[in-house]
XYZ file of C-alpha atoms in Angstrom:
398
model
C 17.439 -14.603 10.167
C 16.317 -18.130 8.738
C 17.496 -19.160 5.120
C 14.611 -17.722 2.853
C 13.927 -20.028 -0.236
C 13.763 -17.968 -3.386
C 16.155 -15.735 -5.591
C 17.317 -12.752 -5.309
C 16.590 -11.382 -8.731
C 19.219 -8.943 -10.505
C 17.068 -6.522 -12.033
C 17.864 -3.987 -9.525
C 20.898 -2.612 -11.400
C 22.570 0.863 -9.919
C 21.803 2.401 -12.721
C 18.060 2.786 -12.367
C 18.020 3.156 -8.612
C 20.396 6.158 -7.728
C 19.584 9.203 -6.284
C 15.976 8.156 -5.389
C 14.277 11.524 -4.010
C 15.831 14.235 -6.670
C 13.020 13.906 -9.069
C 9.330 14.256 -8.557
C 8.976 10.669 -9.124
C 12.072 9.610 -7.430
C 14.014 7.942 -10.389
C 17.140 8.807 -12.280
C 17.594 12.269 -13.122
C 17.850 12.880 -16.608
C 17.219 8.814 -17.868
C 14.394 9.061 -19.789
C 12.461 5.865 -19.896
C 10.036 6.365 -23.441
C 7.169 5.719 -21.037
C 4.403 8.437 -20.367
C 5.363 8.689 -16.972
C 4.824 11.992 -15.468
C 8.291 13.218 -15.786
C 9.229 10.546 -18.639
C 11.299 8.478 -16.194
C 10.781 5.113 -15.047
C 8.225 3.942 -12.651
C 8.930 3.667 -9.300
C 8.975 -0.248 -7.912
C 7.389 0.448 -4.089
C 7.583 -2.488 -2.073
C 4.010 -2.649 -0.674
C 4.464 -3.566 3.400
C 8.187 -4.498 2.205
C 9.144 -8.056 0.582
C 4.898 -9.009 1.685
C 4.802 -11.716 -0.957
C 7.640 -13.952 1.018
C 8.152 -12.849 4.283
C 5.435 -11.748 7.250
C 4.352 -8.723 5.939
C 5.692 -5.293 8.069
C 8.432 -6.364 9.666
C 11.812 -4.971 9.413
C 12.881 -8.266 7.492
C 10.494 -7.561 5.063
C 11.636 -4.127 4.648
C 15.109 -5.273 4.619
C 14.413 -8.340 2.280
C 12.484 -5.974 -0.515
C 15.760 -3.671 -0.025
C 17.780 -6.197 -0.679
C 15.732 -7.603 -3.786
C 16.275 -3.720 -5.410
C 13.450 -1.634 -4.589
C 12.987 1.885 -4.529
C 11.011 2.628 -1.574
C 9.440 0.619 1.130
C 5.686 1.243 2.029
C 4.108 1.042 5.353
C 0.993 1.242 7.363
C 1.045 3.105 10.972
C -1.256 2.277 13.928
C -1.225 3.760 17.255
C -0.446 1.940 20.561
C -2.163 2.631 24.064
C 1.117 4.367 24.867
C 1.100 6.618 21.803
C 3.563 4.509 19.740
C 3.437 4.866 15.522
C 4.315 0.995 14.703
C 3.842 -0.226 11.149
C 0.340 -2.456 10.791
C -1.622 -2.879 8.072
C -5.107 -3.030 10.482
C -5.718 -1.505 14.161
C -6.881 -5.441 14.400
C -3.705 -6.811 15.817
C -5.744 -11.162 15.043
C -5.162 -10.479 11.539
C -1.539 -9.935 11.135
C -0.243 -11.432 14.356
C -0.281 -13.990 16.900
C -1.784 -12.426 19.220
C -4.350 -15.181 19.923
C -2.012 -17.363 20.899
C -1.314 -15.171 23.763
C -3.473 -16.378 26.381
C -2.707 -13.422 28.940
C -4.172 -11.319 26.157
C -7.331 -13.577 25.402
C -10.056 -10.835 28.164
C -8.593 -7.823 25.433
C -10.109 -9.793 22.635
C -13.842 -7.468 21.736
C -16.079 -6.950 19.043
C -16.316 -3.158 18.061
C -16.554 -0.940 15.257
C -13.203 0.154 12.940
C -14.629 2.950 10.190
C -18.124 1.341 9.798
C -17.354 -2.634 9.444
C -17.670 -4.710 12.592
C -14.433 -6.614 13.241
C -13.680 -9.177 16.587
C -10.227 -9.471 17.597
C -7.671 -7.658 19.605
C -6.501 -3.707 18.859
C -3.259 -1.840 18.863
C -5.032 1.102 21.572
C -5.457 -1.811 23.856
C -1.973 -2.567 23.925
C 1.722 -0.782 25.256
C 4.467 -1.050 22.645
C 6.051 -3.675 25.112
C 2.956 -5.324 24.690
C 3.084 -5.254 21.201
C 6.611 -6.313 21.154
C 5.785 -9.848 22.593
C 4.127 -10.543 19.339
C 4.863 -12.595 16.474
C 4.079 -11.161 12.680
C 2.459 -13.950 10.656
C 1.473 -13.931 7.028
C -1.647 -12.856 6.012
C -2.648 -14.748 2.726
C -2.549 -18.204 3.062
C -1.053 -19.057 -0.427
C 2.120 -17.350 0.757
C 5.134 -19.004 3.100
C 4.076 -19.723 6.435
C 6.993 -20.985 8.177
C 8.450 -17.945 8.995
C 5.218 -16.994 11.144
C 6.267 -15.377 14.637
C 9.478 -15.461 13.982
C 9.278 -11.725 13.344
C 8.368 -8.126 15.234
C 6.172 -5.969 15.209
C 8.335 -2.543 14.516
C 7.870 1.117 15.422
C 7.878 3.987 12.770
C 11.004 5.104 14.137
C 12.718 1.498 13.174
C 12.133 1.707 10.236
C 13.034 5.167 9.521
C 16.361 4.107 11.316
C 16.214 0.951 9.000
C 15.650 2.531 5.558
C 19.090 5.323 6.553
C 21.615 2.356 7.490
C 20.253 0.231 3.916
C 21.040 3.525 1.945
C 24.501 4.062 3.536
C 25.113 0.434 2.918
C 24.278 0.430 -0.721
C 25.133 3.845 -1.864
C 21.606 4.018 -3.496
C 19.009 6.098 -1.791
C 15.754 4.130 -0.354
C 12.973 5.916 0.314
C 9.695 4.922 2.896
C 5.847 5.303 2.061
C 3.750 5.948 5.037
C 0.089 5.877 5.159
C -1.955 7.581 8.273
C -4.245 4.196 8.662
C -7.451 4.779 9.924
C -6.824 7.958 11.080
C -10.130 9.050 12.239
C -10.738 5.792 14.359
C -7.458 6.870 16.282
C -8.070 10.517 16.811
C -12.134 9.291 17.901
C -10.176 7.339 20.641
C -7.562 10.545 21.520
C -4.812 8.954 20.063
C -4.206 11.009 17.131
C -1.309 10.293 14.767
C -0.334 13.459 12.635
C 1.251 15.140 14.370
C 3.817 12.662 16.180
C 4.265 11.694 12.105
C 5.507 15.198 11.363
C 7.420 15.516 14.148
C 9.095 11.804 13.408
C 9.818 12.661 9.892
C 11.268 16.325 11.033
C 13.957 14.614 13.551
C 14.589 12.451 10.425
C 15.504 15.399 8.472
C 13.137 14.910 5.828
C 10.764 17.411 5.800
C 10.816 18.581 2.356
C 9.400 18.046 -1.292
C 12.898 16.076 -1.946
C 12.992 14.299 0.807
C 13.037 10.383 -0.040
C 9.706 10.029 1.893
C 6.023 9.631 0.391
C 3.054 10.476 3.159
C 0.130 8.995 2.032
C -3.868 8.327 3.248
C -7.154 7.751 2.638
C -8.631 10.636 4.190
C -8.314 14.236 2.964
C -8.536 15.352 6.161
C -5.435 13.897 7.168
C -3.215 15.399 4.339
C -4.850 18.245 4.675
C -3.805 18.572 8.484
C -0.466 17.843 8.167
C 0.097 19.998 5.140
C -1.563 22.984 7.338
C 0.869 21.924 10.178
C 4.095 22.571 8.104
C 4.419 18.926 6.825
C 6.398 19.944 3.381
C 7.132 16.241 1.899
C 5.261 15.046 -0.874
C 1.689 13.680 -0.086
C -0.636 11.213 -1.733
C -4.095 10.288 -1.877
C -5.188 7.139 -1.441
C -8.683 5.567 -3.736
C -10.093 2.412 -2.911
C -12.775 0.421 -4.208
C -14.630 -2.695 -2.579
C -14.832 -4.652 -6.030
C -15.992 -4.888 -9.793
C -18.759 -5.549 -11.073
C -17.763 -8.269 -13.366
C -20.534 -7.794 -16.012
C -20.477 -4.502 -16.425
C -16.324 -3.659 -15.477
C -17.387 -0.842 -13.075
C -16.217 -0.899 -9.948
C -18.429 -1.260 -6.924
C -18.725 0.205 -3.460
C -19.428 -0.988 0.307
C -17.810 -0.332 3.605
C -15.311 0.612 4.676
C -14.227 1.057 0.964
C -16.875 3.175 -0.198
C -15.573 6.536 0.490
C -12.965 8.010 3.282
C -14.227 7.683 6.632
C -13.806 11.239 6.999
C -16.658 11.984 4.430
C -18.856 9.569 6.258
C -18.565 11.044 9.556
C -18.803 14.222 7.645
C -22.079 13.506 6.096
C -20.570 13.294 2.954
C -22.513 10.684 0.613
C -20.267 10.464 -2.363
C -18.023 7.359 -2.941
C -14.042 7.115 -4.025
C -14.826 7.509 -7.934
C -15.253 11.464 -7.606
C -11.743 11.601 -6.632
C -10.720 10.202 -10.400
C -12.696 12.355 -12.358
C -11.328 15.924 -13.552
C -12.894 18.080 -11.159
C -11.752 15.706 -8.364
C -8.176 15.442 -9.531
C -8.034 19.669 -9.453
C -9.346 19.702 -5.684
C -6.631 16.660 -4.586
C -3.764 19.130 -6.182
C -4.949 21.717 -3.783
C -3.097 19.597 -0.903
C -1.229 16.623 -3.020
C 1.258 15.662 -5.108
C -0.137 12.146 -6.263
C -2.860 10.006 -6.165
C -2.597 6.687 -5.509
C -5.489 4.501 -7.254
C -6.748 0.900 -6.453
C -5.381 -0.285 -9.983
C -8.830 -1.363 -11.517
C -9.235 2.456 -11.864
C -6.668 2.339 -14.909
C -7.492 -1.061 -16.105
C -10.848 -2.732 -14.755
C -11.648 -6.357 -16.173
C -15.007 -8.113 -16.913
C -16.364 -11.719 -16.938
C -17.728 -14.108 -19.078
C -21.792 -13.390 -17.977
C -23.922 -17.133 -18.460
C -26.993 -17.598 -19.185
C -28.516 -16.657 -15.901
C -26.662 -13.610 -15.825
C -23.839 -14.161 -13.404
C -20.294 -14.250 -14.362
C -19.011 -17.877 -15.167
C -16.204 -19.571 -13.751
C -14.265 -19.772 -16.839
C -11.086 -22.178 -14.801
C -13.703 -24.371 -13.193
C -11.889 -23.787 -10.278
C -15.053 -23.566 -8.151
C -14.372 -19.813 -7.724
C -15.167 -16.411 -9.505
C -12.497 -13.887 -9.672
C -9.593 -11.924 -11.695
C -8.451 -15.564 -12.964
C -12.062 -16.134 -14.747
C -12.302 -12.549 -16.285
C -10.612 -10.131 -19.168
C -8.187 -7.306 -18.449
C -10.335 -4.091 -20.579
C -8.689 -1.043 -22.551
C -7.210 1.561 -19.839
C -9.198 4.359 -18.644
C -7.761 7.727 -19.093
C -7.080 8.419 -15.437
C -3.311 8.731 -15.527
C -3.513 11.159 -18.451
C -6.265 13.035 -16.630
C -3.668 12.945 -13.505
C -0.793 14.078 -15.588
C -2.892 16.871 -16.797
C -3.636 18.168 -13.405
C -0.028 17.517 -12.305
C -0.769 14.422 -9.963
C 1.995 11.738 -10.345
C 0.352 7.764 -10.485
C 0.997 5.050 -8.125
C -1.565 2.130 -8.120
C -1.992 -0.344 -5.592
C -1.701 -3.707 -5.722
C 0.168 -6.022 -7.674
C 0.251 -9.787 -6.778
C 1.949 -13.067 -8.211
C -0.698 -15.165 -7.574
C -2.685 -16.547 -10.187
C -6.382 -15.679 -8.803
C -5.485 -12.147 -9.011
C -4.284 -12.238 -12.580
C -6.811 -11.551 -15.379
C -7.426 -14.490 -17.638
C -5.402 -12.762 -20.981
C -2.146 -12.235 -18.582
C -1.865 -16.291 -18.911
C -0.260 -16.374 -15.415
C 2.289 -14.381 -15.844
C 2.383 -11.087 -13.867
C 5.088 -9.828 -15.759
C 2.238 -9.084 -18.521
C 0.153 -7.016 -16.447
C 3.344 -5.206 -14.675
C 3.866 -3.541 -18.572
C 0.060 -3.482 -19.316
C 0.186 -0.715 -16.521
C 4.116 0.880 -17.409
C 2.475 1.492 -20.948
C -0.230 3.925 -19.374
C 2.685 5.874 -17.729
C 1.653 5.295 -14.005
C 4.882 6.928 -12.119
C 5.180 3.939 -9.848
C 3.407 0.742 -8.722
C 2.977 -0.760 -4.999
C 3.721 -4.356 -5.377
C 3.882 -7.505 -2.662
C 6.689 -9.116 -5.359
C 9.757 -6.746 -6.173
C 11.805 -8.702 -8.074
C 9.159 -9.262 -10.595
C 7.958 -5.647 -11.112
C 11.588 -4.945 -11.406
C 12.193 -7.700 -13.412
C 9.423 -6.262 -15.927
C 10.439 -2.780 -15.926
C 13.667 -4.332 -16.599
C 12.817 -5.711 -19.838
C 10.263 -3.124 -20.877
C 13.328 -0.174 -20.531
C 15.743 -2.251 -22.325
């Protein structure tokens, strides 16, 4: 593997990372962290897509980087190949997170079609065998991040990184668990290549088919826990809530496809958006078949704008865009209590370094919004940077 230019960061002491899955949050037993975290332990540091904010994201040198860097469990994405082969990608889309255009004995797959409402071009993982897949390069997918490791890495199966995350936690002595998510499940099972059950029957083989089990199962669609759960699937399960945006006058945050509602609700008829999920009566029906929810973070803390005179949110940097950068982080909502009170541990996605996704009051510095979200007592945090959210949890424990 090529030199990778940045440092490791020691946050990740032993003693906040041992015996991951014996708690319903998966820290410490017994090391209370003064935080009101669901079982007063400390968060959980979930390395979104593995060590994302440095290496092409998915990839089993991701994973292994964001191991090595200290975190507690490694998150993934699973896709479906032509051949019926879970492999971890973000998208069915295959142009956004690969190479694969630079494959010219691929370029007749590339099509315009339909993934959960949006219209995408590109090339998909049912079009492809795993060997297929195999002859592709991972690239980064944000521009802002390192590029020069692009191709370099694979495109892994589920069953890699299963194998991946046991051999780390042998090597370590510390326990790492993995964070699934059934991506676009619907899409799949529309095409006859459904993905539950091959999941359960992956994480059964792994031995792991239990509430303590250092594994996290998580989706979008009810449906899809709701399945598995009613095919024996015993591990803990989450449910995903997105949100397309916010509404930088008012701090509410707005919906369009495909992150209006879960695609299973739309095929069902069902009109209602994401935000039902967060109030009190939606947080009772998701502990019906979950153990967590697992909230686009502008659900806890939203921001809002500076609104000029023509009514549309000013760019405050002069930076010739409007986002996060040019607006104010607002007081928390009282989702994780509400969570808490119906039993549901917390884990909000995403935290980023970069500066255009910071509000304007963190003063660049994601440590500040890392412990502006430990304070409200989520039980974890999916982040593309582990060494900082360690690094912050770090100093807020001591």
């Amino acid at each position: 593997m090529p030199s990778i230019p940045f440092r490791l960061h020691p946050a990740a002491s032993a003693a906040l990372l041992l015996a991951l899955g014996l708690s319903a949050c998966g820290t410490v037993p017994g090391q209370r962290s003064g935080l009101p975290t669901l079982d007063g332990q400390l968060p959980l540091v979930i390395a979104h897509r593995g060590a994302s904010g440095y290496l092409p994201e998915e990839t089993l040198e991701a994973y292994t980087r964001a191991i090595e860097l200290g975190a507690d469990v490694i998150e993934m994405d699973i896709v479906v190949t032509k051949d019926r082969q879970l492999i971890t990608r973000h998208d069915p889309n295959l142009a956004i997170s690969t190479d694969v255009a630079k494959h010219p004995e691929f370029a007749s797959r590339k099509k315009t079609i339909q993934v959960d409402g949006e219209t995408q071009t590109g090339w998909f993982s049912d079009d492809f065998t795993l060997a297929e897949i195999k002859t592709l390069g991972a690239i980064s997918t944000d521009v802002e991040r390192p590029q020069q490791f692009n191709g370099q890495f694979k495109v892994p199966t589920l069953q890699e990184v299963i194998d991946l995350a046991k051999a780390q936690s042998a090597k370590t002595g510390r326990t790492i668990a993995i964070y699934p998510e059934t991506k676009n499940p619907s899409y799949f099972a529309a095409l006859g290549l459904p993905m539950e059950d091959q999941l359960i029957a992956l994480i059964t083989k792994a031995g792991w088919n239990s509430k303590s089990a250092p594994i996290f199962v998580q989706s979008f669609e009810p449906s899809s826990l709701k399945y598995m759960k009613s095919k024996g699937l015993q591990t803990k399960l989450v449910q995903l809530i997105d949100g397309d945006g916010v509404d930088l006058r008012t701090g509410q945050i707005t919906f369009a496809v495909p992150s209006d509602r879960p695609y299973d609700w739309t095929i069902m008829g069902d009109k209602r958006n994401f935000d039902v999920m967060v109030t009190p009566e939606g947080l009772a029906e998701i502990k019906t078949y979950a153990d967590g929810i697992g909230p686009w973070k502008r659900y806890i803390i939203s921001t809002k704008g500076t609104i000029g005179a023509d009514g549309k949110p000013v760019d405050v940097n002069g930076d010739g865009k409007v986002n996060d950068a040019d607006a104010t982080s607002q007081p928390a909502t009282r989702l994780v209590a509400d969570a808490h009170k119906a039993g549901l541990f917390v884990h909000p996605f995403t935290f980023r370094n970069e500066s255009r996704r910071l509000a304007a009051d963190y003063q660049k510095n994601p440590a500040a919004e890392y412990t502006a979200f430990y304070k409200t007592g989520v039980d974890g945090v999916f982040t593309d940077f582990t060494d900082t959210a360690l690094a912050a949890r770090k100093a807020l424990a001591q």
